[in-house]
mmCIF file of C-alpha atoms and ligand atoms in Angstrom:
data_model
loop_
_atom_site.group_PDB
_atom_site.id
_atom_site.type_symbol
_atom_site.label_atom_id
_atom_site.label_comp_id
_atom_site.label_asym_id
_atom_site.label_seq_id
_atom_site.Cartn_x
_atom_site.Cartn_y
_atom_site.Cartn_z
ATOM 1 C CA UNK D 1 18.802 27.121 40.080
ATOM 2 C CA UNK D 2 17.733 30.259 38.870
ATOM 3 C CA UNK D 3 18.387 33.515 40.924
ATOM 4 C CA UNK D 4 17.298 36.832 40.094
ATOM 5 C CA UNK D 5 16.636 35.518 36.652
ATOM 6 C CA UNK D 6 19.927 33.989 36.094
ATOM 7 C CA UNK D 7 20.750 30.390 36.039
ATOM 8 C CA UNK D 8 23.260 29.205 38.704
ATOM 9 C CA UNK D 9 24.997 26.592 40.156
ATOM 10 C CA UNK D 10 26.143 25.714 43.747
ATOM 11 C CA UNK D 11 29.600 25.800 41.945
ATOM 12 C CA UNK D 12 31.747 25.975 38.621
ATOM 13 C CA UNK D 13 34.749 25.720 37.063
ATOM 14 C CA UNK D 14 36.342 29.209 35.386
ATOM 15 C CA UNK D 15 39.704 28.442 33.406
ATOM 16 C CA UNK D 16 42.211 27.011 36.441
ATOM 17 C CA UNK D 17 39.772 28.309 39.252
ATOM 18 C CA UNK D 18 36.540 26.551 40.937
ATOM 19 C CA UNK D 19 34.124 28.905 42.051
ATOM 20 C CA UNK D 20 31.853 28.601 44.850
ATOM 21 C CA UNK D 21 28.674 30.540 45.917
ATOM 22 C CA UNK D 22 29.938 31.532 49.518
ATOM 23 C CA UNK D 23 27.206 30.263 51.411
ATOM 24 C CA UNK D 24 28.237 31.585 54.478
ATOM 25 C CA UNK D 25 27.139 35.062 53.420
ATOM 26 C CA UNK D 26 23.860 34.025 51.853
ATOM 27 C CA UNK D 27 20.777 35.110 51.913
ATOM 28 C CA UNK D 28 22.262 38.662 52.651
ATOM 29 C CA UNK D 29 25.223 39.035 50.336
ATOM 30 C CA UNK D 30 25.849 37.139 47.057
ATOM 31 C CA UNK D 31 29.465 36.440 46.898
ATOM 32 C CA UNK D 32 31.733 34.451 44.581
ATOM 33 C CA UNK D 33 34.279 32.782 46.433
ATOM 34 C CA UNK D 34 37.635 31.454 44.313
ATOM 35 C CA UNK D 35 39.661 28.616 44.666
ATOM 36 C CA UNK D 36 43.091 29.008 42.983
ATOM 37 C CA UNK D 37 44.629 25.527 45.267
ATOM 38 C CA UNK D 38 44.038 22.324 46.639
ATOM 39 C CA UNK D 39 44.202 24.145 49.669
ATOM 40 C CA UNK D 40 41.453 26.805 49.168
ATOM 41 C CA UNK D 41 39.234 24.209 48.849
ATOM 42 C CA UNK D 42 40.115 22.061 51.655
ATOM 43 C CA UNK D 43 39.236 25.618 53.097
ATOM 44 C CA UNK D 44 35.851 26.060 51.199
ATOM 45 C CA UNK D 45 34.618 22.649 52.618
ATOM 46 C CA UNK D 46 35.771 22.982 56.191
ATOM 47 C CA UNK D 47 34.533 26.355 56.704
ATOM 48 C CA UNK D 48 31.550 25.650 54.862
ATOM 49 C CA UNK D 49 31.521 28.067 51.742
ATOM 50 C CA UNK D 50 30.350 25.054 49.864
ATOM 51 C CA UNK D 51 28.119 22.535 52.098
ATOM 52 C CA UNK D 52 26.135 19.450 51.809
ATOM 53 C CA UNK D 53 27.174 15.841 51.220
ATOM 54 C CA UNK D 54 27.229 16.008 47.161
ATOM 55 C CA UNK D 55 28.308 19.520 46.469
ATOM 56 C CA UNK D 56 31.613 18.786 48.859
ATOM 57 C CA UNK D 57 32.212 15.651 47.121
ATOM 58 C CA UNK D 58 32.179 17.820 43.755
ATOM 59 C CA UNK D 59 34.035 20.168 45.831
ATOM 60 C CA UNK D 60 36.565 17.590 46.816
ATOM 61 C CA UNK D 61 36.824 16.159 43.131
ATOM 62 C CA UNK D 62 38.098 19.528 41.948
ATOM 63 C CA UNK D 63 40.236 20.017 44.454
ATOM 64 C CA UNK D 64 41.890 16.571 43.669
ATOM 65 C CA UNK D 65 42.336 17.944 39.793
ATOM 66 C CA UNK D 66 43.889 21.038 41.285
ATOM 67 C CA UNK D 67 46.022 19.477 43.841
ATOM 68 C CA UNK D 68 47.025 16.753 40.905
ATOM 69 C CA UNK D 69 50.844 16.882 41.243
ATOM 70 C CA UNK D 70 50.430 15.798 44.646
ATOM 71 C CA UNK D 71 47.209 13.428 44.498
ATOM 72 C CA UNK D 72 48.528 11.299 48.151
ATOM 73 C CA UNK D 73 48.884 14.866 49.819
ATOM 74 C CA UNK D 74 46.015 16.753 48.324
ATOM 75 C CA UNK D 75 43.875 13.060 49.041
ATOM 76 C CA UNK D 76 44.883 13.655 52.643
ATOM 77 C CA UNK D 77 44.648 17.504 52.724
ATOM 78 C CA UNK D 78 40.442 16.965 51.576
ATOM 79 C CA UNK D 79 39.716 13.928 53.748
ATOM 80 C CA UNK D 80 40.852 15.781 56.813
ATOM 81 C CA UNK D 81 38.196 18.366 56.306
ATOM 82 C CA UNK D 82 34.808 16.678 57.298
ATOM 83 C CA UNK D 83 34.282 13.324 58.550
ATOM 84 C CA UNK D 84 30.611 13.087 58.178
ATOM 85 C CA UNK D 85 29.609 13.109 54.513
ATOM 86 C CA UNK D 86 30.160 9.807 52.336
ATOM 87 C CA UNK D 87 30.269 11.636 49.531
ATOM 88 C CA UNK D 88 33.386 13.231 50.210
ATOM 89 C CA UNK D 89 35.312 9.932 50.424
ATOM 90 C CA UNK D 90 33.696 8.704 47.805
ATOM 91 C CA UNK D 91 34.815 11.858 45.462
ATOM 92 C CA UNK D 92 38.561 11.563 46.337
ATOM 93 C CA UNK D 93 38.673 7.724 45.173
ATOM 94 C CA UNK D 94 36.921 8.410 42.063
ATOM 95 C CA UNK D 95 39.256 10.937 41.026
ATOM 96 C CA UNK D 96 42.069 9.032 42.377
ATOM 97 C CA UNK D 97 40.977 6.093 40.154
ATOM 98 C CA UNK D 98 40.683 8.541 37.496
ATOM 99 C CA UNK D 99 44.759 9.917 38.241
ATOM 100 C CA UNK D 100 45.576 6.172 38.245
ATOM 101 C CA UNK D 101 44.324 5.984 34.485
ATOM 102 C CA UNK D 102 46.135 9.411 33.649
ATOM 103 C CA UNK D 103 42.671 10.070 32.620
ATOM 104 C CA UNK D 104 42.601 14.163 32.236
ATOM 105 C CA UNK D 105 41.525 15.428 35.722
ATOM 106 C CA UNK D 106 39.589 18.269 35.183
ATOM 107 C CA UNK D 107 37.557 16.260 32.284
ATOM 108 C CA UNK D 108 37.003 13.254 35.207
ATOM 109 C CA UNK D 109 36.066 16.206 37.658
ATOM 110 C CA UNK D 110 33.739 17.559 35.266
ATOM 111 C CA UNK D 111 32.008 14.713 34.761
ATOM 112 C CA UNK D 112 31.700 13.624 38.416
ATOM 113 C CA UNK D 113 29.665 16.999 38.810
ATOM 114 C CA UNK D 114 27.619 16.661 35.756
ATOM 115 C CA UNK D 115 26.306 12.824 37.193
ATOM 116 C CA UNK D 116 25.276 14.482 40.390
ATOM 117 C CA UNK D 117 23.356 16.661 38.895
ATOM 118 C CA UNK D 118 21.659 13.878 36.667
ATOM 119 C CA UNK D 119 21.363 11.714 39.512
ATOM 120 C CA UNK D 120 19.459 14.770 41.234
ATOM 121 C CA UNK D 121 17.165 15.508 38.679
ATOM 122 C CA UNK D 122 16.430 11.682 38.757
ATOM 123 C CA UNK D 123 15.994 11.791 42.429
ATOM 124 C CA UNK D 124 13.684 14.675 42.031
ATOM 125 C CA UNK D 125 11.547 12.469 39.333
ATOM 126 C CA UNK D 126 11.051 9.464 41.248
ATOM 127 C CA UNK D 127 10.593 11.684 44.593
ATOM 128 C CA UNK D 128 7.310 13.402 42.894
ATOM 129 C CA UNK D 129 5.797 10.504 43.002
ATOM 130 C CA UNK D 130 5.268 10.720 46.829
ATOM 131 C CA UNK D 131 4.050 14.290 46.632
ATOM 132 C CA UNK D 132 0.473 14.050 46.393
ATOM 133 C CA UNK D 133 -1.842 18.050 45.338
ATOM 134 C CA UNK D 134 -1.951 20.089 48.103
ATOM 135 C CA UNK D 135 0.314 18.627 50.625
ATOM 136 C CA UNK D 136 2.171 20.318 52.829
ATOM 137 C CA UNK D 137 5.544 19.268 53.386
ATOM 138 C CA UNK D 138 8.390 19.316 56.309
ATOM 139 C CA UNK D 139 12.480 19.581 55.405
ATOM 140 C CA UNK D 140 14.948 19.664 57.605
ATOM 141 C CA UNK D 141 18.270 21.464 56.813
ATOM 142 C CA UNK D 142 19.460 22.487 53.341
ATOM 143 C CA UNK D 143 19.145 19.116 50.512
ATOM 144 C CA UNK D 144 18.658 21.650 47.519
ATOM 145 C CA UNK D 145 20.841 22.664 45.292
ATOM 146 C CA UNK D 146 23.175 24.650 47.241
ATOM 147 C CA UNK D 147 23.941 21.546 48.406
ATOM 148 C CA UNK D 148 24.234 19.091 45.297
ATOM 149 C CA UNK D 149 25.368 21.631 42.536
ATOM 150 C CA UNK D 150 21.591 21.842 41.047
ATOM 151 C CA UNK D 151 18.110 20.430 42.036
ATOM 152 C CA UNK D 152 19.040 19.479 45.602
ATOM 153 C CA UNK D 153 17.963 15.420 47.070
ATOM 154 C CA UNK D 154 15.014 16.677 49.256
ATOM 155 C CA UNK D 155 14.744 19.791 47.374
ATOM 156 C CA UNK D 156 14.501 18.205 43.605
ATOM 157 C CA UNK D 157 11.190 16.698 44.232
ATOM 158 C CA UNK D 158 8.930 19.372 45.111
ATOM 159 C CA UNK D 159 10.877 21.361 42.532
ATOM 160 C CA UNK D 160 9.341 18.938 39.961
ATOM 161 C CA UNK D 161 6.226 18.564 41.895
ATOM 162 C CA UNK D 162 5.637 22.682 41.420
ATOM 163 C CA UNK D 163 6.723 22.556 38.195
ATOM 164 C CA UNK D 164 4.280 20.181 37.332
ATOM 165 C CA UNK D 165 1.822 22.693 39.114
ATOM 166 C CA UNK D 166 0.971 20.599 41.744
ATOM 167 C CA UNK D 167 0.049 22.429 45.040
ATOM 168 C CA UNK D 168 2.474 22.262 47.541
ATOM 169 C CA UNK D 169 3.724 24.166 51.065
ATOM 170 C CA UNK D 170 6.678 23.427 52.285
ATOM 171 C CA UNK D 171 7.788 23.816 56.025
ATOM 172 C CA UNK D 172 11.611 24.445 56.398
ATOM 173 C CA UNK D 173 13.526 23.641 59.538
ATOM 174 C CA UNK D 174 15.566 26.651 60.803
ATOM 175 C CA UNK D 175 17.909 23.725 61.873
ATOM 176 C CA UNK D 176 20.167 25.689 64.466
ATOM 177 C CA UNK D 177 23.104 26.166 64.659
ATOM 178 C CA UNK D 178 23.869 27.416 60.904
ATOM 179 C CA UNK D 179 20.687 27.910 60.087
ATOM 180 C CA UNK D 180 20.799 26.099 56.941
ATOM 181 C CA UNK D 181 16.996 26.199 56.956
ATOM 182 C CA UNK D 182 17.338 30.141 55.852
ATOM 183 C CA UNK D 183 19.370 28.861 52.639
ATOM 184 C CA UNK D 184 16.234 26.599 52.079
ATOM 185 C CA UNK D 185 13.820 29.109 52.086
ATOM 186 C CA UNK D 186 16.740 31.488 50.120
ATOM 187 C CA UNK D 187 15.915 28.526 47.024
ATOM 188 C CA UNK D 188 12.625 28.014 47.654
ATOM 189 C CA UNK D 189 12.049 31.620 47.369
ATOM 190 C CA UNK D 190 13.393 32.009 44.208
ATOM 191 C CA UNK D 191 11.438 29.201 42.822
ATOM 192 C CA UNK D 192 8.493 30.814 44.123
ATOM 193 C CA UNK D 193 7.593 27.435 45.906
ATOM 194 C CA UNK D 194 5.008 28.959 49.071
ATOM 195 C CA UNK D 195 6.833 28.062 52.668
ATOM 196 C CA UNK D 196 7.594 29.333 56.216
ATOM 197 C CA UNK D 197 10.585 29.356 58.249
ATOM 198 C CA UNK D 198 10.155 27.424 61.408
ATOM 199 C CA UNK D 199 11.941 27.139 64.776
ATOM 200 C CA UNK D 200 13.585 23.687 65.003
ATOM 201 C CA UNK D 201 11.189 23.384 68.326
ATOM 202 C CA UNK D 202 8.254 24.059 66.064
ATOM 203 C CA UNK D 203 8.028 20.743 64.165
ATOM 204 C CA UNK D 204 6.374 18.591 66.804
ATOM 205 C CA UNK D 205 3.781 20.959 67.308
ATOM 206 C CA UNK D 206 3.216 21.043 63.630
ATOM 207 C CA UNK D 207 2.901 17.300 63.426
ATOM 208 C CA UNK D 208 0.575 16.860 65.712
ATOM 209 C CA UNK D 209 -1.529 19.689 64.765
ATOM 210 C CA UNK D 210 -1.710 17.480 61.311
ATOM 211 C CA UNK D 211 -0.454 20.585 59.409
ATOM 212 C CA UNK D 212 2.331 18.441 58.319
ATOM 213 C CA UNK D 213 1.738 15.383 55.443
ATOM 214 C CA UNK D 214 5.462 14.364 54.667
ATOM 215 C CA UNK D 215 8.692 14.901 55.630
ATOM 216 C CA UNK D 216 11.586 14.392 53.091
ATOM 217 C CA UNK D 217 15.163 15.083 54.135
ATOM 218 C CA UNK D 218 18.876 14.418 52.520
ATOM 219 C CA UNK D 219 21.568 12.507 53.968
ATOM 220 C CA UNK D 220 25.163 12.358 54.783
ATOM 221 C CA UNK D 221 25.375 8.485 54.961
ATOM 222 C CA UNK D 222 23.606 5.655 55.023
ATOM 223 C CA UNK D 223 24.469 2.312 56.558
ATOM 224 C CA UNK D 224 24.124 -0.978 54.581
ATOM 225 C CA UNK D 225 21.258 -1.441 57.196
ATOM 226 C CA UNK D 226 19.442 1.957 56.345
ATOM 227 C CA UNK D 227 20.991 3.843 59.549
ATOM 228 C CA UNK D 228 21.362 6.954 58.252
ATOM 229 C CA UNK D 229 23.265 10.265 59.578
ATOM 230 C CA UNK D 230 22.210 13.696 58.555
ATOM 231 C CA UNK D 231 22.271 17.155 60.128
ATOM 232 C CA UNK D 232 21.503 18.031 63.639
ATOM 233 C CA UNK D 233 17.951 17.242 64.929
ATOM 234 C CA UNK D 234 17.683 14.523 62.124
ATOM 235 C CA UNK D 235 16.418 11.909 64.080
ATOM 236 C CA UNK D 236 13.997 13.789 66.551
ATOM 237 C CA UNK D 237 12.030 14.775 63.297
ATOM 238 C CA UNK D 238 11.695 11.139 62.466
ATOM 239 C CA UNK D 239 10.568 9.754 65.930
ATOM 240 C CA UNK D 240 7.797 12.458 65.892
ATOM 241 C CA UNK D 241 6.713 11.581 62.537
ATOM 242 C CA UNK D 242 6.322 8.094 63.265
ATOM 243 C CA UNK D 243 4.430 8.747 65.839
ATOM 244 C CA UNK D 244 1.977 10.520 64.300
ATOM 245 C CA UNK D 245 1.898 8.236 61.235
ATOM 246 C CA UNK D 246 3.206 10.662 59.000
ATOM 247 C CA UNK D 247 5.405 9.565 55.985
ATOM 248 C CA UNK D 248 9.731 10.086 55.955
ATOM 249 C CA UNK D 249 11.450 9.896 53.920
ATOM 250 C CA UNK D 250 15.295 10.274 52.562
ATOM 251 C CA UNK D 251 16.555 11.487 49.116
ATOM 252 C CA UNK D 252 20.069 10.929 48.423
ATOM 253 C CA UNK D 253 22.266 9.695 45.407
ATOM 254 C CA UNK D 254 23.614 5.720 45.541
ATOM 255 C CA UNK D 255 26.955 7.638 46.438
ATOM 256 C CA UNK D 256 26.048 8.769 49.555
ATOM 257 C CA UNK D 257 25.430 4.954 50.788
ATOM 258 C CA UNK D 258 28.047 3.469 52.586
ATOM 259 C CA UNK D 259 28.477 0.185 52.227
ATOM 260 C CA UNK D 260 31.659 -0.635 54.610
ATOM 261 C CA UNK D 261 29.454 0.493 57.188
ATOM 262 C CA UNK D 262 27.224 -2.306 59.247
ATOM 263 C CA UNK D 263 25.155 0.090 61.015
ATOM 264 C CA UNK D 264 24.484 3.966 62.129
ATOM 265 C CA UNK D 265 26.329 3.060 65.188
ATOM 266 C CA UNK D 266 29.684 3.102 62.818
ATOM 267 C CA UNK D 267 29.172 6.299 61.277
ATOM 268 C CA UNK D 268 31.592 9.402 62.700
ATOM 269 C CA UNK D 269 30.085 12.254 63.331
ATOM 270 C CA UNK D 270 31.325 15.370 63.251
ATOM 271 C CA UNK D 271 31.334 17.851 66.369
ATOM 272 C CA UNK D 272 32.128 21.761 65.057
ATOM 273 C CA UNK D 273 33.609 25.186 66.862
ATOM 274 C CA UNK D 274 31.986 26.743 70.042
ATOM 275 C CA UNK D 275 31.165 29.879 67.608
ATOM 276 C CA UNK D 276 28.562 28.287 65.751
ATOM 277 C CA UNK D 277 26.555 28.149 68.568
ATOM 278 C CA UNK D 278 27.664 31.114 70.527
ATOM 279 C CA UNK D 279 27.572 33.504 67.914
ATOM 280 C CA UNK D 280 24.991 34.417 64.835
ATOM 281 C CA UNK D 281 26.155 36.335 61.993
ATOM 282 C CA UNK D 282 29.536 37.347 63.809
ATOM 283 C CA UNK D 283 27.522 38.505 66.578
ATOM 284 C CA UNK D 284 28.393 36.831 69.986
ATOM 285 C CA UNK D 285 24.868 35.904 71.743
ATOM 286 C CA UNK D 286 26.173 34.076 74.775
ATOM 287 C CA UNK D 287 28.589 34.923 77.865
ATOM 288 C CA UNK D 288 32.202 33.560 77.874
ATOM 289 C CA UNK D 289 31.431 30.721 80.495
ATOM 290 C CA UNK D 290 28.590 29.113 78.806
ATOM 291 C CA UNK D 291 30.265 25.556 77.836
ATOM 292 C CA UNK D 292 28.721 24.418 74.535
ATOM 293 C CA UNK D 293 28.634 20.850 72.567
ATOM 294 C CA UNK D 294 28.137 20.980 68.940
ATOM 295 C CA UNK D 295 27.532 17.803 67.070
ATOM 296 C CA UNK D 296 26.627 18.279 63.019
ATOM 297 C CA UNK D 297 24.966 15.388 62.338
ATOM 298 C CA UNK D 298 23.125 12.732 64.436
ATOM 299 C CA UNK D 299 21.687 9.184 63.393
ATOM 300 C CA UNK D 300 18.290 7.952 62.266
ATOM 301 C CA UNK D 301 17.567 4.314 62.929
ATOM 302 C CA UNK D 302 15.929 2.851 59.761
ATOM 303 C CA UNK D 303 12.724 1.908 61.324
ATOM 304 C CA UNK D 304 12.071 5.324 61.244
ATOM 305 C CA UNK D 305 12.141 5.555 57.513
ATOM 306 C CA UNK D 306 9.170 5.150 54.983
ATOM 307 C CA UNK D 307 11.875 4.961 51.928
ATOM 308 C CA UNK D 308 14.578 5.948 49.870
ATOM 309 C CA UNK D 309 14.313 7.797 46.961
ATOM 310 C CA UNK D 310 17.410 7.352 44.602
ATOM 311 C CA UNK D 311 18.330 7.726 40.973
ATOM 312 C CA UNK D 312 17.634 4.402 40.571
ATOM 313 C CA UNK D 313 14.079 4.478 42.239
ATOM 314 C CA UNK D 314 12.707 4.568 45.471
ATOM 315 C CA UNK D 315 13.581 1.459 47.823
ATOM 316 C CA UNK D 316 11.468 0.772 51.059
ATOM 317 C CA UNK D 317 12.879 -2.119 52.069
HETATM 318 O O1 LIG F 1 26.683 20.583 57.644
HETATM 319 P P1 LIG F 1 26.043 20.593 56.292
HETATM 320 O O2 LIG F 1 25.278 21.847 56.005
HETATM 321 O O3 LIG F 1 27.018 20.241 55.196
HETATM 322 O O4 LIG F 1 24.989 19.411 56.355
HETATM 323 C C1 LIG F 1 24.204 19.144 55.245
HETATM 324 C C2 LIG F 1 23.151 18.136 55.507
HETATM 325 O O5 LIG F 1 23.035 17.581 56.566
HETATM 326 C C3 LIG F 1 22.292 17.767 54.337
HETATM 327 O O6 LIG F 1 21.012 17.420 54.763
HETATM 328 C C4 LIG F 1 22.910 16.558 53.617
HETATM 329 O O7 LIG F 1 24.257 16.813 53.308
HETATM 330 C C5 LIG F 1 22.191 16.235 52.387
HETATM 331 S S1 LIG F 1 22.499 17.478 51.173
HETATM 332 C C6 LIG F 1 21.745 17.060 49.773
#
């Protein structure tokens, strides 16, 4: 992604160090956060400086090459971080594979990252296809690159569909409580794709107003059924599309699919700190007795989906 002129990615590797674009601070500040251990990434995923299902599995599979003369411990240490994202899991056994063949482990982490971003690009290729001129299109969440290293799942194909000059509008959840929305319009800003910021409350009125042609969104991870989990609000985006015959869709990479799982109904999902929601930017917005629940992710039934677009092409059935 290119920022100010300057081509980044969601993170890096510098000599014996990862580095990580602190998305916590973002869009205000542009910090570099460093990970020196196995155990200041464990950090960076569970406090979110690095988010979204493929960048924490590229996350994870450094943190496995730094953590590499413990690889049982350090497997342990990143697994206990996040329960949601499939990538994750499926990070930690590649590079444990990897270990196993006393294969070099920052050459296997490497590569991991350099196949999601190929598999993005790819995603963002055969995603175009769906994006006809002029429409206007709803996200929910962050699926760009932030989130995947480069390109982004949802993100990558109206990247391609700009730069291929078609017309296109995007409408970007605020999706509450981390406001990940804010870090979509952060990248879609700097790509100069045209979009608005709207409240999560805002979609169904959107919808029905037919302002809204197609809805693509990521994923955390998808049932051999196509049940799918993905952030917060998810699955009321869906049901209102369906019902006013508008197109959904998912983009994700084949590692995000699950396929121990049966159905949605197996999928754990991941409940977060009282803060998030009582608090925005440090600032505390709600009185001390207010009881809060805070589930990350919820579950899309795969009726609700028109398709998923993969690297490998886009599957509807
Ligand atoms: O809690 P987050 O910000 O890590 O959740 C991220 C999402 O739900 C994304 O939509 C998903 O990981 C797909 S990212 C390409």
């Amino acid at each position: 992604m290119k920022i100010d002129g300057r081509e980044y990615r969601a993170l890096w590797q510098e000599g014996q160090t990862i580095k990580f674009i602190d998305q916590r601070k973002l869009p205000y500040f542009f910090e570099i956060f460093t990970a020196s251990t196995v155990d200041d990434v464990a950090y960076a995923i569970k406090e979110m400086v690095v988010r979204g299902a493929p960048a924490i599995g590229a996350a994870a599979a450094y943190g496995m090459a730094l953590g590499q003369k413990n690889p049982e411990t350090s497997a342990d240490l990143l697994r206990s971080t996040r329960p949601t994202a499939h990538d994750l899991f499926y990070a930690i056994d590649y590079m444990t594979q990897a270990i196993d063949y006393r294969q070099n482990v920052f050459d296997a982490a490497a590569t991991y990252a350099e196949t999601i971003i190929t598999h993005c690009k790819k995603i963002g290729e055969n995603g175009e296809k769906v994006i006809k001129d002029s429409m206007r299109i709803l996200t929910h969440c962050n699926a760009g690159a932030l989130a995947t290293i480069d390109y982004g799942t949802a993100l990558a194909p109206l990247r391609i569909a700009h730069q291929k000059q078609k017309k296109i509008f995007v409408y970007a959840d605020e999706t509450r409580p981390r406001l990940q929305g804010l870090l979509t319009a952060w990248e879609l800003y700097h790509e100069g794709i045209p979009h608005v910021l709207i409240t999560d409350n805002a979609a169904g009125y959107f919808m029905r107003k037919k302002d809204i042609d197609l809805v693509i969104v990521g994923a955390d991870r998808i049932a051999k059924n196509g049940d799918f989990a993905n952030k917060i609000g998810t699955y009321e985006k869906a049901v209102v599309a369906k019902e006013n015959h508008i197109p959904f869709y998912v983009a994700a990479p084949v590692s995000t699919f699950d396929p121990k799982l049966r159905d949605g109904s197996q999928i754990i999902i991941e409940e977060r700190g009282r803060q998030e929601i009582t608090e925005i930017c440090g600032k505390t917005i709600m009185p001390e007795w207010v009881s809060v629940k805070n589930p990350a992710f919820d579950v899309t039934p795969k009726k609700y989906v028109t398709g998923f677009i993969t690297e490998e092409g886009i599957c509807k059935k």
